[in-house]
Amino acid sequence: MDLGTQTGWALLGRDGAITSGSEPFKPQRFEGGGMRYLRFKRWITEVKQSADGLNAVFFEEVRRHAGVDAAHAYGGFMAHLTAWCEHHQIPYQGVPVGTIKKHATGKGNASKDDMVAAARRLGHAPADDNEADALAILHWAIETQEV
């Protein structure tokens, strides 16, 4: 997962097929500040149910954000994801941004366009850079972890 207001996700099915997408969690008008996180938690649960379970979760581990709002949102999504994984006894791991970019493109400081191009070279058609990042995380996990 590429956590954020627009969360990118990629899933490796039991049959080896990869599905991916990008899910919006922008705060809605007249909605309390925590509702986006409740929608996020409900969405992860739906993904788990539709996938017939999850064996592991890998997410982009961001150490530096351009703005305070992005940092707060990321922290909220990460807190809810890791607590949800703990509750469901699903192993999880954060993967540093530079590690993902270097694995996907050969450059630890690759641009968003570079990441989309890398996903396309692997045969995917990401709708945005969030989905491309999630696909890169999944391919990193497949190639370096016991997935």
mmCIF file of N, CA and C in Angstrom:
data_model
loop_
_atom_site.group_PDB
_atom_site.id
_atom_site.type_symbol
_atom_site.label_atom_id
_atom_site.label_comp_id
_atom_site.label_asym_id
_atom_site.label_seq_id
_atom_site.Cartn_x
_atom_site.Cartn_y
_atom_site.Cartn_z
ATOM 1 N N MET A 1 0.829 -1.193 0.000
ATOM 2 C CA MET A 1 0.000 0.000 0.000
ATOM 3 C C MET A 1 0.870 1.253 0.000
ATOM 4 N N ASP A 2 0.396 2.253 -0.709
ATOM 5 C CA ASP A 2 0.965 3.596 -0.666
ATOM 6 C C ASP A 2 -0.067 4.428 0.087
ATOM 7 N N LEU A 3 0.151 4.583 1.397
ATOM 8 C CA LEU A 3 -0.829 5.215 2.270
ATOM 9 C C LEU A 3 -0.950 6.706 2.028
ATOM 10 N N GLY A 4 -2.173 7.200 2.073
ATOM 11 C CA GLY A 4 -2.410 8.626 1.941
ATOM 12 C C GLY A 4 -3.856 8.906 1.608
ATOM 13 N N THR A 5 -4.147 10.175 1.400
ATOM 14 C CA THR A 5 -5.504 10.584 1.061
ATOM 15 C C THR A 5 -5.984 9.853 -0.190
ATOM 16 N N GLN A 6 -5.074 9.590 -1.112
ATOM 17 C CA GLN A 6 -5.351 8.741 -2.276
ATOM 18 C C GLN A 6 -4.449 7.519 -2.102
ATOM 19 N N THR A 7 -4.975 6.456 -1.538
ATOM 20 C CA THR A 7 -4.182 5.272 -1.201
ATOM 21 C C THR A 7 -4.058 4.330 -2.392
ATOM 22 N N GLY A 8 -2.825 4.053 -2.778
ATOM 23 C CA GLY A 8 -2.578 3.071 -3.824
ATOM 24 C C GLY A 8 -2.486 1.690 -3.201
ATOM 25 N N TRP A 9 -2.985 0.692 -3.904
ATOM 26 C CA TRP A 9 -2.946 -0.672 -3.380
ATOM 27 C C TRP A 9 -2.665 -1.659 -4.509
ATOM 28 N N ALA A 10 -2.055 -2.769 -4.132
ATOM 29 C CA ALA A 10 -1.808 -3.866 -5.076
ATOM 30 C C ALA A 10 -1.907 -5.161 -4.288
ATOM 31 N N LEU A 11 -2.478 -6.165 -4.914
ATOM 32 C CA LEU A 11 -2.758 -7.424 -4.237
ATOM 33 C C LEU A 11 -2.318 -8.595 -5.108
ATOM 34 N N LEU A 12 -1.586 -9.508 -4.519
ATOM 35 C CA LEU A 12 -1.187 -10.743 -5.198
ATOM 36 C C LEU A 12 -2.157 -11.824 -4.767
ATOM 37 N N GLY A 13 -2.935 -12.333 -5.713
ATOM 38 C CA GLY A 13 -3.917 -13.371 -5.419
ATOM 39 C C GLY A 13 -3.262 -14.729 -5.254
ATOM 40 N N ARG A 14 -4.012 -15.645 -4.684
ATOM 41 C CA ARG A 14 -3.508 -17.016 -4.493
ATOM 42 C C ARG A 14 -3.139 -17.671 -5.815
ATOM 43 N N ASP A 15 -3.782 -17.226 -6.905
ATOM 44 C CA ASP A 15 -3.512 -17.780 -8.232
ATOM 45 C C ASP A 15 -2.351 -17.077 -8.937
ATOM 46 N N GLY A 16 -1.722 -16.108 -8.252
ATOM 47 C CA GLY A 16 -0.599 -15.386 -8.831
ATOM 48 C C GLY A 16 -0.988 -14.141 -9.609
ATOM 49 N N ALA A 17 -2.289 -13.903 -9.756
ATOM 50 C CA ALA A 17 -2.755 -12.703 -10.469
ATOM 51 C C ALA A 17 -2.598 -11.472 -9.579
ATOM 52 N N ILE A 18 -2.234 -10.372 -10.208
ATOM 53 C CA ILE A 18 -2.070 -9.112 -9.486
ATOM 54 C C ILE A 18 -3.219 -8.182 -9.853
ATOM 55 N N THR A 19 -3.870 -7.650 -8.822
ATOM 56 C CA THR A 19 -4.882 -6.621 -9.012
ATOM 57 C C THR A 19 -4.401 -5.384 -8.263
ATOM 58 N N SER A 20 -4.816 -4.210 -8.730
ATOM 59 C CA SER A 20 -4.349 -2.980 -8.093
ATOM 60 C C SER A 20 -5.326 -1.861 -8.362
ATOM 61 N N GLY A 21 -5.127 -0.778 -7.631
ATOM 62 C CA GLY A 21 -5.980 0.380 -7.819
ATOM 63 C C GLY A 21 -5.554 1.513 -6.909
ATOM 64 N N SER A 22 -6.425 2.496 -6.829
ATOM 65 C CA SER A 22 -6.180 3.678 -6.023
ATOM 66 C C SER A 22 -7.514 4.047 -5.378
ATOM 67 N N GLU A 23 -7.518 4.193 -4.064
ATOM 68 C CA GLU A 23 -8.754 4.417 -3.312
ATOM 69 C C GLU A 23 -8.718 5.783 -2.620
ATOM 70 N N PRO A 24 -9.756 6.619 -2.837
ATOM 71 C CA PRO A 24 -9.751 7.956 -2.228
ATOM 72 C C PRO A 24 -10.252 7.958 -0.777
ATOM 73 N N PHE A 25 -9.557 8.690 0.082
ATOM 74 C CA PHE A 25 -9.984 8.877 1.468
ATOM 75 C C PHE A 25 -9.938 10.355 1.841
ATOM 76 N N LYS A 26 -10.320 11.179 0.894
ATOM 77 C CA LYS A 26 -10.371 12.620 1.123
ATOM 78 C C LYS A 26 -11.511 12.903 2.108
ATOM 79 N N PRO A 27 -11.268 13.788 3.066
ATOM 80 C CA PRO A 27 -12.364 14.133 3.987
ATOM 81 C C PRO A 27 -13.552 14.691 3.201
ATOM 82 N N GLN A 28 -14.734 14.256 3.562
ATOM 83 C CA GLN A 28 -15.923 14.725 2.871
ATOM 84 C C GLN A 28 -16.556 15.879 3.633
ATOM 85 N N ARG A 29 -17.312 16.671 2.915
ATOM 86 C CA ARG A 29 -17.956 17.840 3.510
ATOM 87 C C ARG A 29 -18.868 17.407 4.658
ATOM 88 N N PHE A 30 -18.851 18.142 5.726
ATOM 89 C CA PHE A 30 -19.666 17.897 6.920
ATOM 90 C C PHE A 30 -19.293 16.603 7.634
ATOM 91 N N GLU A 31 -18.100 16.112 7.404
ATOM 92 C CA GLU A 31 -17.639 14.858 7.999
ATOM 93 C C GLU A 31 -16.593 15.175 9.066
ATOM 94 N N GLY A 32 -16.665 14.517 10.206
ATOM 95 C CA GLY A 32 -15.662 14.700 11.252
ATOM 96 C C GLY A 32 -14.293 14.231 10.780
ATOM 97 N N GLY A 33 -13.238 14.728 11.429
ATOM 98 C CA GLY A 33 -11.867 14.435 11.021
ATOM 99 C C GLY A 33 -11.477 12.967 11.055
ATOM 100 N N GLY A 34 -12.131 12.177 11.890
ATOM 101 C CA GLY A 34 -11.775 10.765 11.993
ATOM 102 C C GLY A 34 -12.497 9.849 11.024
ATOM 103 N N MET A 35 -13.493 10.372 10.330
ATOM 104 C CA MET A 35 -14.293 9.519 9.443
ATOM 105 C C MET A 35 -13.485 8.913 8.309
ATOM 106 N N ARG A 36 -12.494 9.652 7.781
ATOM 107 C CA ARG A 36 -11.682 9.092 6.689
ATOM 108 C C ARG A 36 -10.980 7.823 7.156
ATOM 109 N N TYR A 37 -10.570 7.782 8.425
ATOM 110 C CA TYR A 37 -9.866 6.611 8.956
ATOM 111 C C TYR A 37 -10.828 5.443 9.174
ATOM 112 N N LEU A 38 -12.056 5.750 9.575
ATOM 113 C CA LEU A 38 -13.057 4.685 9.701
ATOM 114 C C LEU A 38 -13.394 4.100 8.332
ATOM 115 N N ARG A 39 -13.495 4.972 7.313
ATOM 116 C CA ARG A 39 -13.723 4.473 5.948
ATOM 117 C C ARG A 39 -12.539 3.639 5.472
ATOM 118 N N PHE A 40 -11.323 4.058 5.819
ATOM 119 C CA PHE A 40 -10.109 3.312 5.466
ATOM 120 C C PHE A 40 -10.141 1.918 6.104
ATOM 121 N N LYS A 41 -10.457 1.870 7.392
ATOM 122 C CA LYS A 41 -10.505 0.595 8.108
ATOM 123 C C LYS A 41 -11.579 -0.335 7.515
ATOM 124 N N ARG A 42 -12.731 0.225 7.198
ATOM 125 C CA ARG A 42 -13.809 -0.573 6.583
ATOM 126 C C ARG A 42 -13.353 -1.100 5.223
ATOM 127 N N TRP A 43 -12.650 -0.253 4.459
ATOM 128 C CA TRP A 43 -12.167 -0.658 3.140
ATOM 129 C C TRP A 43 -11.146 -1.797 3.241
ATOM 130 N N ILE A 44 -10.209 -1.698 4.184
ATOM 131 C CA ILE A 44 -9.211 -2.781 4.333
ATOM 132 C C ILE A 44 -9.915 -4.087 4.683
ATOM 133 N N THR A 45 -10.913 -4.017 5.532
ATOM 134 C CA THR A 45 -11.665 -5.214 5.910
ATOM 135 C C THR A 45 -12.357 -5.818 4.688
ATOM 136 N N GLU A 46 -12.924 -4.968 3.841
ATOM 137 C CA GLU A 46 -13.561 -5.452 2.608
ATOM 138 C C GLU A 46 -12.538 -6.107 1.684
ATOM 139 N N VAL A 47 -11.346 -5.525 1.576
ATOM 140 C CA VAL A 47 -10.287 -6.113 0.747
ATOM 141 C C VAL A 47 -9.931 -7.490 1.283
ATOM 142 N N LYS A 48 -9.757 -7.598 2.591
ATOM 143 C CA LYS A 48 -9.417 -8.885 3.220
ATOM 144 C C LYS A 48 -10.484 -9.933 2.925
ATOM 145 N N GLN A 49 -11.753 -9.543 3.038
ATOM 146 C CA GLN A 49 -12.849 -10.483 2.796
ATOM 147 C C GLN A 49 -12.930 -10.887 1.328
ATOM 148 N N SER A 50 -12.778 -9.938 0.422
ATOM 149 C CA SER A 50 -12.878 -10.261 -1.003
ATOM 150 C C SER A 50 -11.677 -11.068 -1.488
ATOM 151 N N ALA A 51 -10.532 -10.900 -0.816
ATOM 152 C CA ALA A 51 -9.324 -11.646 -1.196
ATOM 153 C C ALA A 51 -9.265 -12.999 -0.500
ATOM 154 N N ASP A 52 -10.250 -13.301 0.322
ATOM 155 C CA ASP A 52 -10.269 -14.543 1.094
ATOM 156 C C ASP A 52 -9.047 -14.605 2.019
ATOM 157 N N GLY A 53 -8.761 -13.457 2.663
ATOM 158 C CA GLY A 53 -7.668 -13.383 3.628
ATOM 159 C C GLY A 53 -6.448 -12.667 3.080
ATOM 160 N N LEU A 54 -5.608 -12.213 3.999
ATOM 161 C CA LEU A 54 -4.342 -11.572 3.654
ATOM 162 C C LEU A 54 -3.238 -12.253 4.454
ATOM 163 N N ASN A 55 -2.128 -12.570 3.797
ATOM 164 C CA ASN A 55 -1.006 -13.216 4.480
ATOM 165 C C ASN A 55 -0.014 -12.211 5.042
ATOM 166 N N ALA A 56 0.088 -11.032 4.415
ATOM 167 C CA ALA A 56 1.033 -10.003 4.849
ATOM 168 C C ALA A 56 0.637 -8.680 4.210
ATOM 169 N N VAL A 57 1.039 -7.596 4.865
ATOM 170 C CA VAL A 57 0.800 -6.254 4.341
ATOM 171 C C VAL A 57 2.135 -5.518 4.304
ATOM 172 N N PHE A 58 2.440 -4.934 3.155
ATOM 173 C CA PHE A 58 3.636 -4.114 2.988
ATOM 174 C C PHE A 58 3.168 -2.711 2.621
ATOM 175 N N PHE A 59 3.769 -1.698 3.230
ATOM 176 C CA PHE A 59 3.366 -0.329 2.946
ATOM 177 C C PHE A 59 4.590 0.564 2.826
ATOM 178 N N GLU A 60 4.405 1.654 2.102
ATOM 179 C CA GLU A 60 5.477 2.621 1.914
ATOM 180 C C GLU A 60 5.721 3.353 3.231
ATOM 181 N N GLU A 61 6.954 3.284 3.700
ATOM 182 C CA GLU A 61 7.335 3.931 4.954
ATOM 183 C C GLU A 61 7.959 5.285 4.635
ATOM 184 N N VAL A 62 7.197 6.337 4.894
ATOM 185 C CA VAL A 62 7.636 7.695 4.587
ATOM 186 C C VAL A 62 8.263 8.307 5.831
ATOM 187 N N ARG A 63 9.459 8.844 5.692
ATOM 188 C CA ARG A 63 10.164 9.465 6.814
ATOM 189 C C ARG A 63 10.097 10.982 6.775
ATOM 190 N N ARG A 64 9.756 11.540 5.619
ATOM 191 C CA ARG A 64 9.769 12.989 5.457
ATOM 192 C C ARG A 64 8.600 13.400 4.567
ATOM 193 N N HIS A 65 7.830 14.380 5.008
ATOM 194 C CA HIS A 65 6.703 14.876 4.224
ATOM 195 C C HIS A 65 6.912 16.344 3.863
ATOM 196 N N ALA A 66 6.334 16.735 2.748
ATOM 197 C CA ALA A 66 6.448 18.117 2.292
ATOM 198 C C ALA A 66 5.651 19.065 3.182
ATOM 199 N N GLY A 67 4.552 18.573 3.762
ATOM 200 C CA GLY A 67 3.713 19.454 4.570
ATOM 201 C C GLY A 67 3.189 18.775 5.816
ATOM 202 N N VAL A 68 2.742 19.593 6.741
ATOM 203 C CA VAL A 68 2.232 19.094 8.014
ATOM 204 C C VAL A 68 0.956 18.275 7.812
ATOM 205 N N ASP A 69 0.045 18.746 6.958
ATOM 206 C CA ASP A 69 -1.206 18.017 6.733
ATOM 207 C C ASP A 69 -0.940 16.613 6.185
ATOM 208 N N ALA A 70 -0.014 16.510 5.241
ATOM 209 C CA ALA A 70 0.320 15.197 4.672
ATOM 210 C C ALA A 70 0.921 14.286 5.737
ATOM 211 N N ALA A 71 1.749 14.838 6.595
ATOM 212 C CA ALA A 71 2.364 14.046 7.671
ATOM 213 C C ALA A 71 1.311 13.547 8.642
ATOM 214 N N HIS A 72 0.370 14.403 9.000
ATOM 215 C CA HIS A 72 -0.702 13.995 9.914
ATOM 216 C C HIS A 72 -1.573 12.913 9.296
ATOM 217 N N ALA A 73 -1.953 13.091 8.031
ATOM 218 C CA ALA A 73 -2.782 12.100 7.348
ATOM 219 C C ALA A 73 -2.055 10.756 7.278
ATOM 220 N N TYR A 74 -0.775 10.779 6.858
ATOM 221 C CA TYR A 74 -0.001 9.542 6.755
ATOM 222 C C TYR A 74 0.068 8.838 8.107
ATOM 223 N N GLY A 75 0.363 9.599 9.165
ATOM 224 C CA GLY A 75 0.446 9.007 10.498
ATOM 225 C C GLY A 75 -0.854 8.356 10.913
ATOM 226 N N GLY A 76 -1.975 8.990 10.590
ATOM 227 C CA GLY A 76 -3.281 8.413 10.912
ATOM 228 C C GLY A 76 -3.535 7.123 10.154
ATOM 229 N N PHE A 77 -3.235 7.126 8.854
ATOM 230 C CA PHE A 77 -3.435 5.913 8.056
ATOM 231 C C PHE A 77 -2.521 4.785 8.544
ATOM 232 N N MET A 78 -1.257 5.125 8.832
ATOM 233 C CA MET A 78 -0.323 4.101 9.297
ATOM 234 C C MET A 78 -0.758 3.538 10.648
ATOM 235 N N ALA A 79 -1.206 4.405 11.560
ATOM 236 C CA ALA A 79 -1.658 3.940 12.872
ATOM 237 C C ALA A 79 -2.849 2.996 12.730
ATOM 238 N N HIS A 80 -3.801 3.373 11.902
ATOM 239 C CA HIS A 80 -4.978 2.516 11.730
ATOM 240 C C HIS A 80 -4.620 1.203 11.031
ATOM 241 N N LEU A 81 -3.744 1.272 10.024
ATOM 242 C CA LEU A 81 -3.335 0.050 9.319
ATOM 243 C C LEU A 81 -2.601 -0.905 10.254
ATOM 244 N N THR A 82 -1.630 -0.408 10.999
ATOM 245 C CA THR A 82 -0.838 -1.303 11.855
ATOM 246 C C THR A 82 -1.683 -1.865 13.002
ATOM 247 N N ALA A 83 -2.576 -1.055 13.561
ATOM 248 C CA ALA A 83 -3.466 -1.566 14.618
ATOM 249 C C ALA A 83 -4.406 -2.618 14.045
ATOM 250 N N TRP A 84 -4.917 -2.372 12.836
ATOM 251 C CA TRP A 84 -5.807 -3.332 12.177
ATOM 252 C C TRP A 84 -5.068 -4.653 11.926
ATOM 253 N N CYS A 85 -3.833 -4.557 11.441
ATOM 254 C CA CYS A 85 -3.026 -5.768 11.207
ATOM 255 C C CYS A 85 -2.778 -6.518 12.514
ATOM 256 N N GLU A 86 -2.452 -5.797 13.575
ATOM 257 C CA GLU A 86 -2.247 -6.440 14.878
ATOM 258 C C GLU A 86 -3.519 -7.159 15.319
ATOM 259 N N HIS A 87 -4.656 -6.494 15.193
ATOM 260 C CA HIS A 87 -5.944 -7.072 15.592
ATOM 261 C C HIS A 87 -6.229 -8.366 14.820
ATOM 262 N N HIS A 88 -5.912 -8.369 13.533
ATOM 263 C CA HIS A 88 -6.189 -9.540 12.682
ATOM 264 C C HIS A 88 -5.008 -10.502 12.597
ATOM 265 N N GLN A 89 -3.950 -10.225 13.352
ATOM 266 C CA GLN A 89 -2.742 -11.059 13.391
ATOM 267 C C GLN A 89 -2.160 -11.278 11.997
ATOM 268 N N ILE A 90 -2.050 -10.166 11.262
ATOM 269 C CA ILE A 90 -1.470 -10.186 9.918
ATOM 270 C C ILE A 90 -0.120 -9.477 9.999
ATOM 271 N N PRO A 91 0.955 -10.145 9.610
ATOM 272 C CA PRO A 91 2.262 -9.479 9.639
ATOM 273 C C PRO A 91 2.288 -8.293 8.681
ATOM 274 N N TYR A 92 2.998 -7.244 9.085
ATOM 275 C CA TYR A 92 3.096 -6.046 8.265
ATOM 276 C C TYR A 92 4.512 -5.506 8.317
ATOM 277 N N GLN A 93 4.877 -4.780 7.268
ATOM 278 C CA GLN A 93 6.228 -4.222 7.191
ATOM 279 C C GLN A 93 6.208 -2.932 6.385
ATOM 280 N N GLY A 94 6.837 -1.900 6.924
ATOM 281 C CA GLY A 94 7.044 -0.669 6.181
ATOM 282 C C GLY A 94 8.302 -0.793 5.347
ATOM 283 N N VAL A 95 8.260 -0.266 4.138
ATOM 284 C CA VAL A 95 9.400 -0.325 3.223
ATOM 285 C C VAL A 95 9.787 1.116 2.888
ATOM 286 N N PRO A 96 11.036 1.515 3.159
ATOM 287 C CA PRO A 96 11.442 2.895 2.888
ATOM 288 C C PRO A 96 11.244 3.304 1.430
ATOM 289 N N VAL A 97 10.864 4.562 1.240
ATOM 290 C CA VAL A 97 10.600 5.103 -0.093
ATOM 291 C C VAL A 97 11.783 4.866 -1.030
ATOM 292 N N GLY A 98 12.995 5.173 -0.582
ATOM 293 C CA GLY A 98 14.180 5.013 -1.432
ATOM 294 C C GLY A 98 14.398 3.571 -1.867
ATOM 295 N N THR A 99 14.104 2.633 -0.989
ATOM 296 C CA THR A 99 14.235 1.199 -1.312
ATOM 297 C C THR A 99 13.288 0.828 -2.439
ATOM 298 N N ILE A 100 12.049 1.298 -2.346
ATOM 299 C CA ILE A 100 11.035 0.990 -3.364
ATOM 300 C C ILE A 100 11.440 1.595 -4.708
ATOM 301 N N LYS A 101 11.833 2.864 -4.685
ATOM 302 C CA LYS A 101 12.190 3.554 -5.926
ATOM 303 C C LYS A 101 13.421 2.931 -6.577
ATOM 304 N N LYS A 102 14.417 2.605 -5.770
ATOM 305 C CA LYS A 102 15.648 2.009 -6.316
ATOM 306 C C LYS A 102 15.351 0.644 -6.932
ATOM 307 N N HIS A 103 14.515 -0.144 -6.261
ATOM 308 C CA HIS A 103 14.174 -1.472 -6.789
ATOM 309 C C HIS A 103 13.409 -1.359 -8.102
ATOM 310 N N ALA A 104 12.495 -0.385 -8.173
ATOM 311 C CA ALA A 104 11.644 -0.250 -9.359
ATOM 312 C C ALA A 104 12.359 0.384 -10.544
ATOM 313 N N THR A 105 13.227 1.368 -10.265
ATOM 314 C CA THR A 105 13.805 2.162 -11.366
ATOM 315 C C THR A 105 15.320 2.158 -11.420
ATOM 316 N N GLY A 106 15.965 1.703 -10.337
ATOM 317 C CA GLY A 106 17.412 1.779 -10.274
ATOM 318 C C GLY A 106 17.892 3.080 -9.647
ATOM 319 N N LYS A 107 16.952 4.010 -9.366
ATOM 320 C CA LYS A 107 17.289 5.304 -8.761
ATOM 321 C C LYS A 107 16.475 5.497 -7.486
ATOM 322 N N GLY A 108 17.142 5.778 -6.403
ATOM 323 C CA GLY A 108 16.460 5.984 -5.132
ATOM 324 C C GLY A 108 15.687 7.276 -5.050
ATOM 325 N N ASN A 109 15.892 8.153 -6.018
ATOM 326 C CA ASN A 109 15.180 9.434 -6.023
ATOM 327 C C ASN A 109 14.306 9.570 -7.267
ATOM 328 N N ALA A 110 13.774 8.465 -7.750
ATOM 329 C CA ALA A 110 12.951 8.457 -8.961
ATOM 330 C C ALA A 110 11.730 9.364 -8.795
ATOM 331 N N SER A 111 11.309 9.950 -9.895
ATOM 332 C CA SER A 111 10.128 10.823 -9.886
ATOM 333 C C SER A 111 8.850 9.992 -9.972
ATOM 334 N N LYS A 112 7.726 10.672 -9.789
ATOM 335 C CA LYS A 112 6.427 10.006 -9.924
ATOM 336 C C LYS A 112 6.278 9.425 -11.340
ATOM 337 N N ASP A 113 6.696 10.193 -12.345
ATOM 338 C CA ASP A 113 6.615 9.714 -13.732
ATOM 339 C C ASP A 113 7.493 8.484 -13.952
ATOM 340 N N ASP A 114 8.673 8.463 -13.328
ATOM 341 C CA ASP A 114 9.567 7.299 -13.424
ATOM 342 C C ASP A 114 8.890 6.059 -12.846
ATOM 343 N N MET A 115 8.182 6.242 -11.726
ATOM 344 C CA MET A 115 7.525 5.109 -11.069
ATOM 345 C C MET A 115 6.369 4.574 -11.921
ATOM 346 N N VAL A 116 5.610 5.481 -12.527
ATOM 347 C CA VAL A 116 4.524 5.061 -13.420
ATOM 348 C C VAL A 116 5.101 4.311 -14.612
ATOM 349 N N ALA A 117 6.184 4.817 -15.181
ATOM 350 C CA ALA A 117 6.829 4.160 -16.325
ATOM 351 C C ALA A 117 7.342 2.779 -15.942
ATOM 352 N N ALA A 118 7.890 2.644 -14.724
ATOM 353 C CA ALA A 118 8.385 1.339 -14.264
ATOM 354 C C ALA A 118 7.241 0.338 -14.147
ATOM 355 N N ALA A 119 6.105 0.779 -13.649
ATOM 356 C CA ALA A 119 4.939 -0.110 -13.534
ATOM 357 C C ALA A 119 4.457 -0.534 -14.916
ATOM 358 N N ARG A 120 4.477 0.394 -15.851
ATOM 359 C CA ARG A 120 4.043 0.068 -17.224
ATOM 360 C C ARG A 120 4.990 -0.939 -17.873
ATOM 361 N N ARG A 121 6.288 -0.808 -17.595
ATOM 362 C CA ARG A 121 7.255 -1.773 -18.150
ATOM 363 C C ARG A 121 6.990 -3.188 -17.643
ATOM 364 N N LEU A 122 6.391 -3.280 -16.461
ATOM 365 C CA LEU A 122 6.066 -4.599 -15.895
ATOM 366 C C LEU A 122 4.708 -5.114 -16.376
ATOM 367 N N GLY A 123 4.065 -4.359 -17.264
ATOM 368 C CA GLY A 123 2.805 -4.806 -17.848
ATOM 369 C C GLY A 123 1.558 -4.303 -17.142
ATOM 370 N N HIS A 124 1.715 -3.355 -16.233
ATOM 371 C CA HIS A 124 0.561 -2.807 -15.524
ATOM 372 C C HIS A 124 0.137 -1.495 -16.169
ATOM 373 N N ALA A 125 -1.078 -1.053 -15.856
ATOM 374 C CA ALA A 125 -1.593 0.222 -16.363
ATOM 375 C C ALA A 125 -2.103 1.047 -15.184
ATOM 376 N N PRO A 126 -1.183 1.573 -14.370
ATOM 377 C CA PRO A 126 -1.618 2.316 -13.175
ATOM 378 C C PRO A 126 -2.376 3.594 -13.532
ATOM 379 N N ALA A 127 -3.428 3.866 -12.768
ATOM 380 C CA ALA A 127 -4.231 5.071 -12.983
ATOM 381 C C ALA A 127 -3.507 6.317 -12.494
ATOM 382 N N ASP A 128 -2.620 6.130 -11.508
ATOM 383 C CA ASP A 128 -1.883 7.271 -10.964
ATOM 384 C C ASP A 128 -0.602 6.785 -10.294
ATOM 385 N N ASP A 129 0.178 7.736 -9.769
ATOM 386 C CA ASP A 129 1.453 7.383 -9.143
ATOM 387 C C ASP A 129 1.261 6.607 -7.845
ATOM 388 N N ASN A 130 0.126 6.749 -7.184
ATOM 389 C CA ASN A 130 -0.135 6.002 -5.957
ATOM 390 C C ASN A 130 -0.267 4.505 -6.248
ATOM 391 N N GLU A 131 -0.994 4.190 -7.306
ATOM 392 C CA GLU A 131 -1.126 2.796 -7.726
ATOM 393 C C GLU A 131 0.220 2.259 -8.210
ATOM 394 N N ALA A 132 0.976 3.081 -8.930
ATOM 395 C CA ALA A 132 2.308 2.664 -9.406
ATOM 396 C C ALA A 132 3.222 2.347 -8.226
ATOM 397 N N ASP A 133 3.176 3.189 -7.180
ATOM 398 C CA ASP A 133 3.993 2.933 -5.990
ATOM 399 C C ASP A 133 3.576 1.637 -5.311
ATOM 400 N N ALA A 134 2.280 1.393 -5.215
ATOM 401 C CA ALA A 134 1.794 0.158 -4.589
ATOM 402 C C ALA A 134 2.250 -1.063 -5.389
ATOM 403 N N LEU A 135 2.201 -0.972 -6.695
ATOM 404 C CA LEU A 135 2.683 -2.072 -7.540
ATOM 405 C C LEU A 135 4.173 -2.298 -7.336
ATOM 406 N N ALA A 136 4.931 -1.206 -7.200
ATOM 407 C CA ALA A 136 6.375 -1.329 -6.962
ATOM 408 C C ALA A 136 6.647 -2.008 -5.623
ATOM 409 N N ILE A 137 5.867 -1.665 -4.608
ATOM 410 C CA ILE A 137 6.017 -2.301 -3.292
ATOM 411 C C ILE A 137 5.720 -3.797 -3.406
ATOM 412 N N LEU A 138 4.648 -4.142 -4.115
ATOM 413 C CA LEU A 138 4.296 -5.553 -4.274
ATOM 414 C C LEU A 138 5.401 -6.311 -5.004
ATOM 415 N N HIS A 139 5.912 -5.751 -6.086
ATOM 416 C CA HIS A 139 6.994 -6.435 -6.813
ATOM 417 C C HIS A 139 8.248 -6.561 -5.965
ATOM 418 N N TRP A 140 8.549 -5.535 -5.161
ATOM 419 C CA TRP A 140 9.678 -5.619 -4.226
ATOM 420 C C TRP A 140 9.458 -6.781 -3.256
ATOM 421 N N ALA A 141 8.255 -6.876 -2.704
ATOM 422 C CA ALA A 141 7.945 -7.937 -1.740
ATOM 423 C C ALA A 141 8.038 -9.323 -2.378
ATOM 424 N N ILE A 142 7.515 -9.445 -3.590
ATOM 425 C CA ILE A 142 7.570 -10.742 -4.292
ATOM 426 C C ILE A 142 9.017 -11.172 -4.524
ATOM 427 N N GLU A 143 9.873 -10.220 -4.905
ATOM 428 C CA GLU A 143 11.239 -10.541 -5.264
ATOM 429 C C GLU A 143 12.204 -10.613 -4.090
ATOM 430 N N THR A 144 11.863 -10.002 -2.964
ATOM 431 C CA THR A 144 12.839 -9.964 -1.847
ATOM 432 C C THR A 144 12.346 -10.616 -0.555
ATOM 433 N N GLN A 145 11.054 -10.825 -0.453
ATOM 434 C CA GLN A 145 10.492 -11.406 0.771
ATOM 435 C C GLN A 145 9.892 -12.777 0.448
ATOM 436 N N GLU A 146 9.506 -13.485 1.459
ATOM 437 C CA GLU A 146 8.896 -14.809 1.243
ATOM 438 C C GLU A 146 7.385 -14.633 1.069
ATOM 439 N N VAL A 147 7.003 -14.131 -0.117
ATOM 440 C CA VAL A 147 5.594 -13.865 -0.403
ATOM 441 C C VAL A 147 5.089 -14.915 -1.374
#
